[in-house]
Amino acid sequence: VQAYYRYLYAFNKFTLTQQQVAARKQELDCAESQAEKQRATVDLAQSQQDADSSKEDMKAAQSDLASVVGAPAARSVIKTVSG
């Protein structure tokens, strides 16, 4: 059960960081002044780093889940959660 919740948390965190990256890209596209563009570029870089980190966390949680419940069950859970 703990491995499932860890994976669910990691997946939700990954999804959120992907949304943040998309928002930061929009922010950069809409920036009008040079200062806004600079700030948006820094925010985008930080968001991308966060997304990479959360992706690694999700992969670790997937491996943990597979080691606890087995690969077939883990695939089923991952498929259900990720839609």
Tab-separated table of C-alpha atoms in Angstrom:
chain	number	residue	atom	x	y	z
A	1	VAL	CA	0.000	0.000	0.000
A	2	GLN	CA	2.818	2.403	0.856
A	3	ALA	CA	4.467	1.838	-2.545
A	4	TYR	CA	1.171	2.593	-4.287
A	5	TYR	CA	0.727	5.890	-2.452
A	6	ARG	CA	4.343	6.816	-3.082
A	7	TYR	CA	3.816	6.221	-6.801
A	8	LEU	CA	0.531	8.131	-6.793
A	9	TYR	CA	2.201	11.083	-5.060
A	10	ALA	CA	5.149	11.014	-7.483
A	11	PHE	CA	2.852	10.820	-10.500
A	12	ASN	CA	0.753	13.756	-9.297
A	13	LYS	CA	3.870	15.788	-8.562
A	14	PHE	CA	5.224	15.003	-12.039
A	15	THR	CA	1.940	16.037	-13.661
A	16	LEU	CA	1.909	19.281	-11.719
A	17	THR	CA	5.477	20.121	-12.709
A	18	GLN	CA	4.624	19.474	-16.364
A	19	GLN	CA	1.771	21.964	-16.055
A	20	GLN	CA	4.112	24.468	-14.438
A	21	VAL	CA	6.585	24.124	-17.305
A	22	ALA	CA	3.787	24.751	-19.826
A	23	ALA	CA	2.662	27.812	-17.860
A	24	ARG	CA	6.206	29.177	-17.708
A	25	LYS	CA	6.576	28.715	-21.473
A	26	GLN	CA	3.373	30.695	-21.993
A	27	GLU	CA	4.639	33.336	-19.608
A	28	LEU	CA	7.853	33.621	-21.627
A	29	ASP	CA	5.904	33.868	-24.897
A	30	CYS	CA	3.726	36.653	-23.494
A	31	ALA	CA	6.542	38.631	-21.874
A	32	GLU	CA	6.798	42.105	-23.335
A	33	SER	CA	9.762	43.734	-21.641
A	34	GLN	CA	13.303	42.405	-21.452
A	35	ALA	CA	13.050	42.198	-17.654
A	36	GLU	CA	9.895	40.061	-17.917
A	37	LYS	CA	11.605	37.797	-20.441
A	38	GLN	CA	14.631	37.375	-18.174
A	39	ARG	CA	12.476	36.529	-15.171
A	40	ALA	CA	10.352	34.153	-17.230
A	41	THR	CA	13.465	32.425	-18.572
A	42	VAL	CA	14.778	31.866	-15.042
A	43	ASP	CA	11.369	30.603	-13.899
A	44	LEU	CA	11.188	28.248	-16.883
A	45	ALA	CA	14.648	26.844	-16.173
A	46	GLN	CA	13.722	26.204	-12.527
A	47	SER	CA	10.442	24.579	-13.549
A	48	GLN	CA	12.257	22.307	-15.986
A	49	GLN	CA	14.709	21.267	-13.274
A	50	ASP	CA	11.796	20.525	-10.954
A	51	ALA	CA	10.127	18.493	-13.711
A	52	ASP	CA	13.302	16.475	-14.296
A	53	SER	CA	13.607	15.800	-10.575
A	54	SER	CA	9.987	14.721	-10.278
A	55	LYS	CA	10.395	12.450	-13.296
A	56	GLU	CA	13.290	10.694	-11.572
A	57	ASP	CA	11.212	10.402	-8.392
A	58	MET	CA	8.371	8.878	-10.390
A	59	LYS	CA	10.707	6.353	-12.017
A	60	ALA	CA	12.037	5.378	-8.596
A	61	ALA	CA	8.488	5.014	-7.282
A	62	GLN	CA	7.600	2.825	-10.275
A	63	SER	CA	10.572	0.572	-9.559
A	64	ASP	CA	9.654	0.416	-5.889
A	65	LEU	CA	6.070	-0.472	-6.764
A	66	ALA	CA	7.233	-3.193	-9.167
A	67	SER	CA	9.533	-4.690	-6.548
A	68	VAL	CA	6.697	-4.847	-4.010
A	69	VAL	CA	3.781	-6.076	-6.122
A	70	GLY	CA	5.511	-7.510	-9.183
A	71	ALA	CA	5.868	-6.166	-12.702
A	72	PRO	CA	2.438	-7.192	-14.082
A	73	ALA	CA	0.553	-5.638	-11.170
A	74	ALA	CA	2.728	-2.527	-11.302
A	75	ARG	CA	2.018	-2.131	-15.028
A	76	SER	CA	-1.690	-2.374	-14.309
A	77	VAL	CA	-1.517	0.254	-11.578
A	78	ILE	CA	0.626	2.591	-13.688
A	79	LYS	CA	-1.713	2.218	-16.657
A	80	THR	CA	-4.752	2.939	-14.461
A	81	VAL	CA	-3.202	5.956	-12.776
A	82	SER	CA	-1.734	7.522	-15.905
A	83	GLY	CA	-4.984	7.086	-17.766
